[in-house]
Every structure is written in structure tokens, then in C-alpha cells.
JSON list of C-alpha atoms in Angstrom, two decimals:
[
{"chain": "A", "resi": 1, "resn": "MET", "atom": "CA", "xyz": [1.27, 11.86, -16.05]},
{"chain": "A", "resi": 2, "resn": "LYS", "atom": "CA", "xyz": [2.95, 8.58, -15.22]},
{"chain": "A", "resi": 3, "resn": "ILE", "atom": "CA", "xyz": [2.42, 6.75, -12.37]},
{"chain": "A", "resi": 4, "resn": "SER", "atom": "CA", "xyz": [5.32, 4.56, -10.88]},
{"chain": "A", "resi": 5, "resn": "ILE", "atom": "CA", "xyz": [3.57, 0.99, -9.76]},
{"chain": "A", "resi": 6, "resn": "ILE", "atom": "CA", "xyz": [5.90, -0.85, -6.68]},
{"chain": "A", "resi": 7, "resn": "THR", "atom": "CA", "xyz": [5.83, -4.37, -6.63]},
{"chain": "A", "resi": 8, "resn": "ALA", "atom": "CA", "xyz": [7.83, -5.88, -3.69]},
{"chain": "A", "resi": 9, "resn": "THR", "atom": "CA", "xyz": [8.11, -9.90, -4.30]},
{"chain": "A", "resi": 10, "resn": "ARG", "atom": "CA", "xyz": [9.96, -12.68, -3.09]},
{"chain": "A", "resi": 11, "resn": "ASN", "atom": "CA", "xyz": [9.11, -16.15, -3.95]},
{"chain": "A", "resi": 12, "resn": "ARG", "atom": "CA", "xyz": [5.21, -15.11, -4.56]},
{"chain": "A", "resi": 13, "resn": "ALA", "atom": "CA", "xyz": [4.96, -16.90, -7.99]},
{"chain": "A", "resi": 14, "resn": "SER", "atom": "CA", "xyz": [1.95, -18.62, -6.98]},
{"chain": "A", "resi": 15, "resn": "VAL", "atom": "CA", "xyz": [-0.06, -14.99, -6.58]},
{"chain": "A", "resi": 16, "resn": "LEU", "atom": "CA", "xyz": [2.32, -12.58, -8.36]},
{"chain": "A", "resi": 17, "resn": "GLY", "atom": "CA", "xyz": [0.05, -13.47, -11.76]},
{"chain": "A", "resi": 18, "resn": "THR", "atom": "CA", "xyz": [-3.62, -11.73, -10.90]},
{"chain": "A", "resi": 19, "resn": "ALA", "atom": "CA", "xyz": [-1.89, -8.59, -9.62]},
{"chain": "A", "resi": 20, "resn": "LEU", "atom": "CA", "xyz": [-0.29, -8.96, -13.40]},
{"chain": "A", "resi": 21, "resn": "ASP", "atom": "CA", "xyz": [-2.77, -8.86, -15.06]},
{"chain": "A", "resi": 22, "resn": "SER", "atom": "CA", "xyz": [-4.59, -5.85, -12.77]},
{"chain": "A", "resi": 23, "resn": "LEU", "atom": "CA", "xyz": [-1.78, -4.23, -14.16]},
{"chain": "A", "resi": 24, "resn": "ALA", "atom": "CA", "xyz": [-2.17, -5.43, -17.49]},
{"chain": "A", "resi": 25, "resn": "SER", "atom": "CA", "xyz": [-6.31, -4.62, -18.07]},
{"chain": "A", "resi": 26, "resn": "GLN", "atom": "CA", "xyz": [-5.66, -0.75, -16.62]},
{"chain": "A", "resi": 27, "resn": "THR", "atom": "CA", "xyz": [-7.57, 1.24, -19.59]},
{"chain": "A", "resi": 28, "resn": "PHE", "atom": "CA", "xyz": [-4.75, 4.24, -18.05]},
{"chain": "A", "resi": 29, "resn": "SER", "atom": "CA", "xyz": [-1.46, 2.81, -19.67]},
{"chain": "A", "resi": 30, "resn": "ASP", "atom": "CA", "xyz": [1.09, 6.34, -18.65]},
{"chain": "A", "resi": 31, "resn": "TRP", "atom": "CA", "xyz": [2.62, 3.80, -16.35]},
{"chain": "A", "resi": 32, "resn": "GLU", "atom": "CA", "xyz": [5.69, 2.01, -14.90]},
{"chain": "A", "resi": 33, "resn": "HIS", "atom": "CA", "xyz": [6.29, -1.12, -13.14]},
{"chain": "A", "resi": 34, "resn": "LEU", "atom": "CA", "xyz": [8.96, -1.72, -11.12]},
{"chain": "A", "resi": 35, "resn": "VAL", "atom": "CA", "xyz": [9.49, -4.86, -9.39]},
{"chain": "A", "resi": 36, "resn": "GLN", "atom": "CA", "xyz": [11.71, -5.76, -6.53]},
{"chain": "A", "resi": 37, "resn": "ASP", "atom": "CA", "xyz": [12.47, -9.25, -6.57]},
{"chain": "A", "resi": 38, "resn": "GLY", "atom": "CA", "xyz": [13.92, -10.49, -3.57]},
{"chain": "A", "resi": 39, "resn": "GLY", "atom": "CA", "xyz": [13.50, -14.02, -3.27]},
{"chain": "A", "resi": 40, "resn": "ASP", "atom": "CA", "xyz": [15.35, -17.23, -5.33]},
{"chain": "A", "resi": 41, "resn": "ASP", "atom": "CA", "xyz": [12.82, -18.99, -7.28]},
{"chain": "A", "resi": 42, "resn": "THR", "atom": "CA", "xyz": [12.62, -20.08, -9.67]},
{"chain": "A", "resi": 43, "resn": "ALA", "atom": "CA", "xyz": [9.38, -19.91, -10.94]},
{"chain": "A", "resi": 44, "resn": "THR", "atom": "CA", "xyz": [9.15, -15.82, -10.72]},
{"chain": "A", "resi": 45, "resn": "THR", "atom": "CA", "xyz": [12.27, -15.56, -12.83]},
{"chain": "A", "resi": 46, "resn": "ALA", "atom": "CA", "xyz": [9.39, -17.76, -15.62]},
{"chain": "A", "resi": 47, "resn": "LEU", "atom": "CA", "xyz": [6.66, -16.19, -14.44]},
{"chain": "A", "resi": 48, "resn": "LEU", "atom": "CA", "xyz": [7.96, -12.97, -15.74]},
{"chain": "A", "resi": 49, "resn": "GLU", "atom": "CA", "xyz": [9.63, -14.00, -18.28]},
{"chain": "A", "resi": 50, "resn": "ILE", "atom": "CA", "xyz": [6.70, -14.76, -20.49]},
{"chain": "A", "resi": 51, "resn": "ARG", "atom": "CA", "xyz": [4.74, -11.75, -19.50]},
{"chain": "A", "resi": 52, "resn": "PRO", "atom": "CA", "xyz": [6.84, -9.16, -20.15]},
{"chain": "A", "resi": 53, "resn": "ASP", "atom": "CA", "xyz": [6.21, -5.05, -20.65]},
{"chain": "A", "resi": 54, "resn": "PRO", "atom": "CA", "xyz": [8.24, -2.63, -21.99]},
{"chain": "A", "resi": 55, "resn": "ARG", "atom": "CA", "xyz": [6.87, -0.45, -19.11]},
{"chain": "A", "resi": 56, "resn": "ARG", "atom": "CA", "xyz": [8.54, -3.15, -16.45]},
{"chain": "A", "resi": 57, "resn": "SER", "atom": "CA", "xyz": [11.97, -2.70, -14.83]},
{"chain": "A", "resi": 58, "resn": "ILE", "atom": "CA", "xyz": [12.97, -6.01, -12.40]},
{"chain": "A", "resi": 59, "resn": "VAL", "atom": "CA", "xyz": [15.64, -5.70, -9.71]},
{"chain": "A", "resi": 60, "resn": "ARG", "atom": "CA", "xyz": [16.42, -9.60, -8.17]},
{"chain": "A", "resi": 61, "resn": "ALA", "atom": "CA", "xyz": [18.48, -8.16, -5.55]},
{"chain": "A", "resi": 62, "resn": "PRO", "atom": "CA", "xyz": [18.82, -10.03, -1.16]},
{"chain": "A", "resi": 63, "resn": "ASP", "atom": "CA", "xyz": [16.53, -6.85, 0.62]},
{"chain": "A", "resi": 64, "resn": "GLN", "atom": "CA", "xyz": [16.86, -6.46, 4.62]},
{"chain": "A", "resi": 65, "resn": "GLY", "atom": "CA", "xyz": [12.91, -7.13, 3.68]},
{"chain": "A", "resi": 66, "resn": "LEU", "atom": "CA", "xyz": [9.29, -5.35, 1.82]},
{"chain": "A", "resi": 67, "resn": "TYR", "atom": "CA", "xyz": [10.11, -1.62, 3.50]},
{"chain": "A", "resi": 68, "resn": "ASP", "atom": "CA", "xyz": [14.18, -1.78, 2.13]},
{"chain": "A", "resi": 69, "resn": "ALA", "atom": "CA", "xyz": [12.52, -3.10, -1.44]},
{"chain": "A", "resi": 70, "resn": "LEU", "atom": "CA", "xyz": [10.13, -1.39, -1.37]},
{"chain": "A", "resi": 71, "resn": "ASN", "atom": "CA", "xyz": [12.89, 1.97, -1.06]},
{"chain": "A", "resi": 72, "resn": "ARG", "atom": "CA", "xyz": [14.99, 0.05, -3.15]},
{"chain": "A", "resi": 73, "resn": "ALA", "atom": "CA", "xyz": [11.91, 0.11, -6.09]},
{"chain": "A", "resi": 74, "resn": "ILE", "atom": "CA", "xyz": [11.15, 3.68, -5.01]},
{"chain": "A", "resi": 75, "resn": "LEU", "atom": "CA", "xyz": [14.92, 5.53, -5.34]},
{"chain": "A", "resi": 76, "resn": "ARG", "atom": "CA", "xyz": [14.16, 3.46, -9.11]},
{"chain": "A", "resi": 77, "resn": "ALA", "atom": "CA", "xyz": [10.70, 5.01, -9.70]},
{"chain": "A", "resi": 78, "resn": "SER", "atom": "CA", "xyz": [10.62, 8.08, -12.50]},
{"chain": "A", "resi": 79, "resn": "GLY", "atom": "CA", "xyz": [7.00, 8.98, -12.25]},
{"chain": "A", "resi": 80, "resn": "ASP", "atom": "CA", "xyz": [4.81, 11.66, -11.31]},
{"chain": "A", "resi": 81, "resn": "ILE", "atom": "CA", "xyz": [2.93, 9.66, -8.91]},
{"chain": "A", "resi": 82, "resn": "VAL", "atom": "CA", "xyz": [3.91, 6.40, -6.91]},
{"chain": "A", "resi": 83, "resn": "GLY", "atom": "CA", "xyz": [2.02, 3.81, -5.26]},
{"chain": "A", "resi": 84, "resn": "VAL", "atom": "CA", "xyz": [2.52, 0.56, -4.04]},
{"chain": "A", "resi": 85, "resn": "LEU", "atom": "CA", "xyz": [0.94, -3.38, -5.39]},
{"chain": "A", "resi": 86, "resn": "HIS", "atom": "CA", "xyz": [1.79, -5.31, -3.34]},
{"chain": "A", "resi": 87, "resn": "SER", "atom": "CA", "xyz": [2.51, -9.35, -5.68]},
{"chain": "A", "resi": 88, "resn": "ASP", "atom": "CA", "xyz": [-1.08, -10.90, -4.11]},
{"chain": "A", "resi": 89, "resn": "ASP", "atom": "CA", "xyz": [-2.72, -7.56, -4.00]},
{"chain": "A", "resi": 90, "resn": "ILE", "atom": "CA", "xyz": [-5.82, -6.86, -6.82]},
{"chain": "A", "resi": 91, "resn": "PHE", "atom": "CA", "xyz": [-6.93, -3.65, -8.70]},
{"chain": "A", "resi": 92, "resn": "ALA", "atom": "CA", "xyz": [-10.70, -4.04, -7.49]},
{"chain": "A", "resi": 93, "resn": "GLY", "atom": "CA", "xyz": [-10.68, -2.41, -11.37]},
{"chain": "A", "resi": 94, "resn": "PRO", "atom": "CA", "xyz": [-9.89, -2.02, -15.24]},
{"chain": "A", "resi": 95, "resn": "ASP", "atom": "CA", "xyz": [-10.20, 1.82, -14.05]},
{"chain": "A", "resi": 96, "resn": "VAL", "atom": "CA", "xyz": [-8.26, 2.47, -10.91]},
{"chain": "A", "resi": 97, "resn": "LEU", "atom": "CA", "xyz": [-5.04, 4.56, -12.53]},
{"chain": "A", "resi": 98, "resn": "GLY", "atom": "CA", "xyz": [-7.53, 6.78, -14.65]},
{"chain": "A", "resi": 99, "resn": "SER", "atom": "CA", "xyz": [-9.01, 7.76, -11.38]},
{"chain": "A", "resi": 100, "resn": "LEU", "atom": "CA", "xyz": [-6.32, 8.28, -9.42]},
{"chain": "A", "resi": 101, "resn": "ALA", "atom": "CA", "xyz": [-4.68, 10.11, -11.95]},
{"chain": "A", "resi": 102, "resn": "ASN", "atom": "CA", "xyz": [-7.59, 12.21, -13.27]},
{"chain": "A", "resi": 103, "resn": "ALA", "atom": "CA", "xyz": [-7.59, 12.96, -8.81]},
{"chain": "A", "resi": 104, "resn": "PHE", "atom": "CA", "xyz": [-4.49, 14.52, -9.40]},
{"chain": "A", "resi": 105, "resn": "ALA", "atom": "CA", "xyz": [-5.45, 16.33, -11.76]},
{"chain": "A", "resi": 106, "resn": "ASP", "atom": "CA", "xyz": [-5.30, 18.83, -9.57]},
{"chain": "A", "resi": 107, "resn": "PRO", "atom": "CA", "xyz": [-2.19, 19.99, -8.53]},
{"chain": "A", "resi": 108, "resn": "SER", "atom": "CA", "xyz": [-3.08, 20.76, -5.25]},
{"chain": "A", "resi": 109, "resn": "ILE", "atom": "CA", "xyz": [-3.66, 16.86, -4.13]},
{"chain": "A", "resi": 110, "resn": "THR", "atom": "CA", "xyz": [-0.48, 15.37, -2.42]},
{"chain": "A", "resi": 111, "resn": "ALA", "atom": "CA", "xyz": [-2.01, 12.13, -1.74]},
{"chain": "A", "resi": 112, "resn": "VAL", "atom": "CA", "xyz": [-5.24, 9.84, -3.31]},
{"chain": "A", "resi": 113, "resn": "TYR", "atom": "CA", "xyz": [-6.77, 6.89, -1.26]},
{"chain": "A", "resi": 114, "resn": "GLY", "atom": "CA", "xyz": [-9.75, 4.70, -1.33]},
{"chain": "A", "resi": 115, "resn": "ASP", "atom": "CA", "xyz": [-11.43, 1.91, 0.22]},
{"chain": "A", "resi": 116, "resn": "LEU", "atom": "CA", "xyz": [-9.97, -1.18, 0.16]},
{"chain": "A", "resi": 117, "resn": "GLU", "atom": "CA", "xyz": [-11.70, -5.12, 0.87]},
{"chain": "A", "resi": 118, "resn": "TYR", "atom": "CA", "xyz": [-9.56, -7.77, 2.43]},
{"chain": "A", "resi": 119, "resn": "VAL", "atom": "CA", "xyz": [-10.76, -11.11, 0.31]},
{"chain": "A", "resi": 120, "resn": "SER", "atom": "CA", "xyz": [-9.90, -14.72, 0.93]},
{"chain": "A", "resi": 121, "resn": "SER", "atom": "CA", "xyz": [-6.83, -16.14, 0.53]},
{"chain": "A", "resi": 122, "resn": "LYS", "atom": "CA", "xyz": [-7.91, -18.93, -1.53]},
{"chain": "A", "resi": 123, "resn": "LYS", "atom": "CA", "xyz": [-11.09, -17.94, -2.50]},
{"chain": "A", "resi": 124, "resn": "PRO", "atom": "CA", "xyz": [-10.16, -13.70, -3.88]},
{"chain": "A", "resi": 125, "resn": "GLN", "atom": "CA", "xyz": [-14.05, -13.89, -5.12]},
{"chain": "A", "resi": 126, "resn": "GLN", "atom": "CA", "xyz": [-15.13, -14.04, -1.49]},
{"chain": "A", "resi": 127, "resn": "VAL", "atom": "CA", "xyz": [-15.35, -11.20, 1.12]},
{"chain": "A", "resi": 128, "resn": "LEU", "atom": "CA", "xyz": [-13.71, -11.22, 4.13]},
{"chain": "A", "resi": 129, "resn": "ARG", "atom": "CA", "xyz": [-13.54, -7.37, 5.39]},
{"chain": "A", "resi": 130, "resn": "HIS", "atom": "CA", "xyz": [-14.57, -4.20, 3.60]},
{"chain": "A", "resi": 131, "resn": "TRP", "atom": "CA", "xyz": [-12.40, -1.08, 5.00]},
{"chain": "A", "resi": 132, "resn": "LYS", "atom": "CA", "xyz": [-14.68, 2.29, 3.96]},
{"chain": "A", "resi": 133, "resn": "ALA", "atom": "CA", "xyz": [-11.91, 4.89, 4.67]},
{"chain": "A", "resi": 134, "resn": "GLY", "atom": "CA", "xyz": [-13.81, 7.90, 4.56]},
{"chain": "A", "resi": 135, "resn": "SER", "atom": "CA", "xyz": [-12.70, 11.58, 4.26]},
{"chain": "A", "resi": 136, "resn": "PHE", "atom": "CA", "xyz": [-9.07, 12.84, 5.89]},
{"chain": "A", "resi": 137, "resn": "SER", "atom": "CA", "xyz": [-8.93, 16.01, 8.29]},
{"chain": "A", "resi": 138, "resn": "PRO", "atom": "CA", "xyz": [-6.42, 15.93, 10.70]},
{"chain": "A", "resi": 139, "resn": "GLU", "atom": "CA", "xyz": [-8.63, 15.46, 14.10]},
{"chain": "A", "resi": 140, "resn": "LYS", "atom": "CA", "xyz": [-9.47, 11.85, 13.11]},
{"chain": "A", "resi": 141, "resn": "LEU", "atom": "CA", "xyz": [-5.57, 11.22, 12.41]},
{"chain": "A", "resi": 142, "resn": "GLN", "atom": "CA", "xyz": [-5.49, 12.14, 15.91]},
{"chain": "A", "resi": 143, "resn": "ARG", "atom": "CA", "xyz": [-7.93, 9.23, 16.91]},
{"chain": "A", "resi": 144, "resn": "GLY", "atom": "CA", "xyz": [-6.35, 6.27, 15.36]},
{"chain": "A", "resi": 145, "resn": "TRP", "atom": "CA", "xyz": [-8.08, 7.22, 11.45]},
{"chain": "A", "resi": 146, "resn": "ALA", "atom": "CA", "xyz": [-5.09, 6.03, 8.70]},
{"chain": "A", "resi": 147, "resn": "PRO", "atom": "CA", "xyz": [-5.64, 5.71, 4.58]},
{"chain": "A", "resi": 148, "resn": "PRO", "atom": "CA", "xyz": [-5.44, 1.79, 3.39]},
{"chain": "A", "resi": 149, "resn": "HIS", "atom": "CA", "xyz": [-1.42, 1.60, 2.67]},
{"chain": "A", "resi": 150, "resn": "PRO", "atom": "CA", "xyz": [-2.70, -0.41, -0.97]},
{"chain": "A", "resi": 151, "resn": "THR", "atom": "CA", "xyz": [-4.74, 2.42, -1.87]},
{"chain": "A", "resi": 152, "resn": "LEU", "atom": "CA", "xyz": [-2.56, 5.51, -1.10]},
{"chain": "A", "resi": 153, "resn": "PHE", "atom": "CA", "xyz": [-0.79, 7.09, -4.40]},
{"chain": "A", "resi": 154, "resn": "LEU", "atom": "CA", "xyz": [1.56, 10.09, -3.32]},
{"chain": "A", "resi": 155, "resn": "ARG", "atom": "CA", "xyz": [3.43, 12.31, -5.18]},
{"chain": "A", "resi": 156, "resn": "ARG", "atom": "CA", "xyz": [7.10, 11.32, -5.50]},
{"chain": "A", "resi": 157, "resn": "SER", "atom": "CA", "xyz": [8.52, 14.57, -4.66]},
{"chain": "A", "resi": 158, "resn": "VAL", "atom": "CA", "xyz": [6.80, 14.38, -0.72]},
{"chain": "A", "resi": 159, "resn": "LEU", "atom": "CA", "xyz": [8.27, 10.90, 0.27]},
{"chain": "A", "resi": 160, "resn": "GLY", "atom": "CA", "xyz": [12.20, 13.01, 0.48]},
{"chain": "A", "resi": 161, "resn": "GLY", "atom": "CA", "xyz": [14.74, 11.13, 0.81]},
{"chain": "A", "resi": 162, "resn": "ALA", "atom": "CA", "xyz": [16.26, 7.81, -0.25]},
{"chain": "A", "resi": 163, "resn": "GLU", "atom": "CA", "xyz": [14.41, 5.55, 2.21]},
{"chain": "A", "resi": 164, "resn": "PRO", "atom": "CA", "xyz": [10.85, 7.08, 2.73]},
{"chain": "A", "resi": 165, "resn": "TYR", "atom": "CA", "xyz": [10.13, 3.49, 5.13]},
{"chain": "A", "resi": 166, "resn": "ASP", "atom": "CA", "xyz": [11.39, 2.79, 7.95]},
{"chain": "A", "resi": 167, "resn": "LYS", "atom": "CA", "xyz": [12.59, -0.81, 7.42]},
{"chain": "A", "resi": 168, "resn": "GLY", "atom": "CA", "xyz": [13.05, -0.73, 11.46]},
{"chain": "A", "resi": 169, "resn": "LEU", "atom": "CA", "xyz": [9.96, -1.61, 11.38]},
{"chain": "A", "resi": 170, "resn": "ASP", "atom": "CA", "xyz": [9.25, -4.42, 10.02]},
{"chain": "A", "resi": 171, "resn": "VAL", "atom": "CA", "xyz": [5.16, -4.43, 9.84]},
{"chain": "A", "resi": 172, "resn": "SER", "atom": "CA", "xyz": [3.84, -0.73, 10.26]},
{"chain": "A", "resi": 173, "resn": "ALA", "atom": "CA", "xyz": [6.31, 1.31, 8.52]},
{"chain": "A", "resi": 174, "resn": "ASP", "atom": "CA", "xyz": [3.04, 2.27, 6.30]},
{"chain": "A", "resi": 175, "resn": "TYR", "atom": "CA", "xyz": [1.66, 3.24, 9.16]},
{"chain": "A", "resi": 176, "resn": "ASP", "atom": "CA", "xyz": [4.70, 5.58, 10.49]},
{"chain": "A", "resi": 177, "resn": "LEU", "atom": "CA", "xyz": [5.15, 7.06, 6.90]},
{"chain": "A", "resi": 178, "resn": "MET", "atom": "CA", "xyz": [1.76, 7.90, 6.97]},
{"chain": "A", "resi": 179, "resn": "LEU", "atom": "CA", "xyz": [1.65, 9.09, 9.36]},
{"chain": "A", "resi": 180, "resn": "ARG", "atom": "CA", "xyz": [4.70, 11.58, 8.99]},
{"chain": "A", "resi": 181, "resn": "LEU", "atom": "CA", "xyz": [3.20, 12.68, 6.17]},
{"chain": "A", "resi": 182, "resn": "PHE", "atom": "CA", "xyz": [-0.40, 12.94, 6.71]},
{"chain": "A", "resi": 183, "resn": "ARG", "atom": "CA", "xyz": [0.07, 14.87, 9.83]},
{"chain": "A", "resi": 184, "resn": "GLN", "atom": "CA", "xyz": [1.93, 17.74, 7.66]},
{"chain": "A", "resi": 185, "resn": "PRO", "atom": "CA", "xyz": [0.79, 21.19, 7.69]},
{"chain": "A", "resi": 186, "resn": "ASP", "atom": "CA", "xyz": [-1.53, 21.54, 4.71]},
{"chain": "A", "resi": 187, "resn": "PHE", "atom": "CA", "xyz": [-0.94, 18.27, 3.84]},
{"chain": "A", "resi": 188, "resn": "SER", "atom": "CA", "xyz": [-3.84, 17.57, 1.01]},
{"chain": "A", "resi": 189, "resn": "ALA", "atom": "CA", "xyz": [-5.66, 14.26, 0.45]},
{"chain": "A", "resi": 190, "resn": "ALA", "atom": "CA", "xyz": [-8.45, 13.16, -1.84]},
{"chain": "A", "resi": 191, "resn": "TYR", "atom": "CA", "xyz": [-10.68, 10.60, -0.74]},
{"chain": "A", "resi": 192, "resn": "ILE", "atom": "CA", "xyz": [-12.23, 8.41, -4.05]},
{"chain": "A", "resi": 193, "resn": "PRO", "atom": "CA", "xyz": [-14.68, 6.21, -1.89]},
{"chain": "A", "resi": 194, "resn": "GLU", "atom": "CA", "xyz": [-14.77, 2.81, -4.30]},
{"chain": "A", "resi": 195, "resn": "VAL", "atom": "CA", "xyz": [-13.21, -0.09, -3.32]},
{"chain": "A", "resi": 196, "resn": "LEU", "atom": "CA", "xyz": [-9.61, 0.23, -5.07]},
{"chain": "A", "resi": 197, "resn": "VAL", "atom": "CA", "xyz": [-7.78, -2.51, -3.63]},
{"chain": "A", "resi": 198, "resn": "GLN", "atom": "CA", "xyz": [-8.77, -5.86, -2.67]},
{"chain": "A", "resi": 199, "resn": "MET", "atom": "CA", "xyz": [-6.06, -7.75, -0.78]},
{"chain": "A", "resi": 200, "resn": "ARG", "atom": "CA", "xyz": [-5.30, -10.87, 0.02]},
{"chain": "A", "resi": 201, "resn": "SER", "atom": "CA", "xyz": [-5.97, -11.82, 3.90]},
{"chain": "A", "resi": 202, "resn": "GLY", "atom": "CA", "xyz": [-2.75, -13.45, 5.56]},
{"chain": "A", "resi": 203, "resn": "GLY", "atom": "CA", "xyz": [-0.18, -10.78, 4.29]},
{"chain": "A", "resi": 204, "resn": "LEU", "atom": "CA", "xyz": [2.17, -9.28, 6.77]},
{"chain": "A", "resi": 205, "resn": "SER", "atom": "CA", "xyz": [0.85, -7.87, 9.52]},
{"chain": "A", "resi": 206, "resn": "ASN", "atom": "CA", "xyz": [-2.77, -9.73, 9.46]},
{"chain": "A", "resi": 207, "resn": "GLY", "atom": "CA", "xyz": [-2.31, -13.20, 8.79]},
{"chain": "A", "resi": 208, "resn": "SER", "atom": "CA", "xyz": [-2.32, -14.41, 12.86]},
{"chain": "A", "resi": 209, "resn": "ILE", "atom": "CA", "xyz": [-2.32, -13.66, 16.03]},
{"chain": "A", "resi": 210, "resn": "CYS", "atom": "CA", "xyz": [0.77, -13.58, 16.84]},
{"chain": "A", "resi": 211, "resn": "LYS", "atom": "CA", "xyz": [0.95, -11.42, 13.48]},
{"chain": "A", "resi": 212, "resn": "ILE", "atom": "CA", "xyz": [-1.59, -9.11, 14.98]},
{"chain": "A", "resi": 213, "resn": "ALA", "atom": "CA", "xyz": [-0.13, -8.55, 18.85]},
{"chain": "A", "resi": 214, "resn": "ARG", "atom": "CA", "xyz": [3.67, -6.85, 16.44]},
{"chain": "A", "resi": 215, "resn": "ARG", "atom": "CA", "xyz": [1.86, -5.32, 14.46]},
{"chain": "A", "resi": 216, "resn": "SER", "atom": "CA", "xyz": [-0.52, -4.01, 17.70]},
{"chain": "A", "resi": 217, "resn": "TYR", "atom": "CA", "xyz": [2.84, -3.03, 19.63]},
{"chain": "A", "resi": 218, "resn": "GLN", "atom": "CA", "xyz": [4.63, -1.25, 16.67]},
{"chain": "A", "resi": 219, "resn": "ASP", "atom": "CA", "xyz": [1.97, 1.20, 15.73]},
{"chain": "A", "resi": 220, "resn": "LEU", "atom": "CA", "xyz": [1.59, 1.85, 19.10]},
{"chain": "A", "resi": 221, "resn": "GLN", "atom": "CA", "xyz": [5.89, 3.06, 19.07]},
{"chain": "A", "resi": 222, "resn": "VAL", "atom": "CA", "xyz": [4.51, 4.61, 15.59]},
{"chain": "A", "resi": 223, "resn": "LEU", "atom": "CA", "xyz": [1.87, 6.33, 17.60]},
{"chain": "A", "resi": 224, "resn": "LYS", "atom": "CA", "xyz": [4.67, 7.76, 20.19]},
{"chain": "A", "resi": 225, "resn": "LYS", "atom": "CA", "xyz": [7.47, 8.05, 17.96]},
{"chain": "A", "resi": 226, "resn": "ASN", "atom": "CA", "xyz": [4.89, 11.05, 16.00]},
{"chain": "A", "resi": 227, "resn": "GLY", "atom": "CA", "xyz": [3.23, 12.44, 18.79]},
{"chain": "A", "resi": 228, "resn": "MET", "atom": "CA", "xyz": [0.06, 11.30, 17.69]},
{"chain": "A", "resi": 229, "resn": "GLY", "atom": "CA", "xyz": [-0.49, 9.67, 21.70]},
{"chain": "A", "resi": 230, "resn": "GLY", "atom": "CA", "xyz": [0.04, 6.47, 23.58]},
{"chain": "A", "resi": 231, "resn": "HIS", "atom": "CA", "xyz": [-3.16, 3.26, 24.58]},
{"chain": "A", "resi": 232, "resn": "GLY", "atom": "CA", "xyz": [-5.34, 6.19, 24.44]},
{"chain": "A", "resi": 233, "resn": "ALA", "atom": "CA", "xyz": [-5.33, 6.29, 20.24]},
{"chain": "A", "resi": 234, "resn": "LEU", "atom": "CA", "xyz": [-4.56, 3.10, 19.41]},
{"chain": "A", "resi": 235, "resn": "ALA", "atom": "CA", "xyz": [-7.63, 1.53, 21.02]},
{"chain": "A", "resi": 236, "resn": "LEU", "atom": "CA", "xyz": [-9.22, 4.64, 19.01]},
{"chain": "A", "resi": 237, "resn": "LYS", "atom": "CA", "xyz": [-7.38, 2.94, 15.76]},
{"chain": "A", "resi": 238, "resn": "VAL", "atom": "CA", "xyz": [-8.58, -0.82, 16.29]},
{"chain": "A", "resi": 239, "resn": "LEU", "atom": "CA", "xyz": [-11.93, 0.51, 16.94]},
{"chain": "A", "resi": 240, "resn": "ARG", "atom": "CA", "xyz": [-11.88, 1.56, 13.82]},
{"chain": "A", "resi": 241, "resn": "LYS", "atom": "CA", "xyz": [-11.41, -1.61, 12.07]},
{"chain": "A", "resi": 242, "resn": "LEU", "atom": "CA", "xyz": [-15.30, -3.53, 13.60]},
{"chain": "A", "resi": 243, "resn": "PRO", "atom": "CA", "xyz": [-17.07, -2.07, 11.20]},
{"chain": "A", "resi": 244, "resn": "GLN", "atom": "CA", "xyz": [-15.25, -2.92, 7.63]},
{"chain": "A", "resi": 245, "resn": "PHE", "atom": "CA", "xyz": [-16.38, -6.82, 9.25]},
{"chain": "A", "resi": 246, "resn": "VAL", "atom": "CA", "xyz": [-20.21, -5.64, 8.67]},
{"chain": "A", "resi": 247, "resn": "THR", "atom": "CA", "xyz": [-19.59, -6.29, 5.00]}
]
């Protein structure tokens, strides 16, 4: 079983190194790393040059944002399983990919996910939020539940066409993809009840009040688009986040 790890990056050399370290430390070795670099800095190029790995493929090209970059990288994927490692994310331990591979050994499983920790951007050892995902059910999906996207790995076969992420949604395309997939009849997802990924705070959708507001607005549009309700479902989604701050 081969796992494709996707990293879309743009001028993020200051944090990309720790993501590369966490991938290199994995005890499971049958992976490929597809880097989609939309930046123009020499620092990222230099970093990747001094960290060569035959399993890593790098493409530097302009893109229309994060989700366009992810779509481009997914087109290059050859693994049975696909997941994302953002440039400012870290696999929480050396056995993350091994745990995912063990879960996917069951051929009926379509998706595997786990828990997520938000950590300080300046002090990654400081945990700010703990997202305990819990098991999946269609009923919970209707009440605002979703798995943490950075921990979600999918069989490549379910990603469909050339653009699984709607690049017209600049902050909520991940939520849109998850709703589209998880609401399919007989969709089978396995939950690993442990932290798989640590995510630095201050990212695309959680770095400021304005970003949070934009995310909420797009989440509402995504809920309506997928026939999952409106403001009530969004309110439940927001309320689900409150326990994450009790670490």
C-alpha cells in the first residue's frame, strides 16, 4: 500500500522544514511526497535541494490558491491513499502513516481520520486547542460534525475527477469536499482515537477574526449547497468547537 502525501506551499520555507522532518521520521516508508510550490522564493528551493528524497516530487508553478495547488498535486498522485501535509503542519509521531496503513488494510474502509492539535505558531510545543474528532455517523454530519481535514486520508479512487476541491471556495473547499464524500450512501470511515497531526495556529482560515468570519460565511454556503441546512447547522458546527479549548 502506497500513501501519497500532498504539500502545497508558497514562500513557507520558515516552517516547511519541520513538516519535512515529521514525514522523514515515519516508520512506514512506502510513501511519495508531492510538493506543489506556488511561490517565488529561493529559500524554499534551497531547503528542498538540501533535503533530497527519491520519494519526493517537486513542481514549481503559479497557481490560483491553496485548493488549486492541491488539485494539481492530486493529479500527480500514484498512491492508493491520499492525504495532505500542509507546510505548517507536523505529523504528531513517527507511527502516524503506519496507523493509517493498518486501518486501510480493511478494503471496506474509504476514509481514515484522527484527532488534531492546534499549537502555537511560535511555540509548537504549546497546545492551544485539542480537536477530538470522535466517530462518524450521518446524523452527526447533519448536526455540524466534520473530521479535522489535516488528519483525513482517502482512497484515491473516491477523489473522482480532475478537481476534487472547488477552487472557487478559497477557505472552505475542504469542508465542501468532506460533506460531498461523507454524505454518500454507505460511506465507510475509520476513526483513529489519537492525535495524528499538529497544526500551527494562524493559518488560512483561523488566523484572525476576519478570516474566521469569512470561513463561517463560506461554510454556510457549503452547507446550503450540499443540502445540509443553513444557520442552524452552522451554529452547531461552531458550538462543537468550544470543547476544543479545554485541553
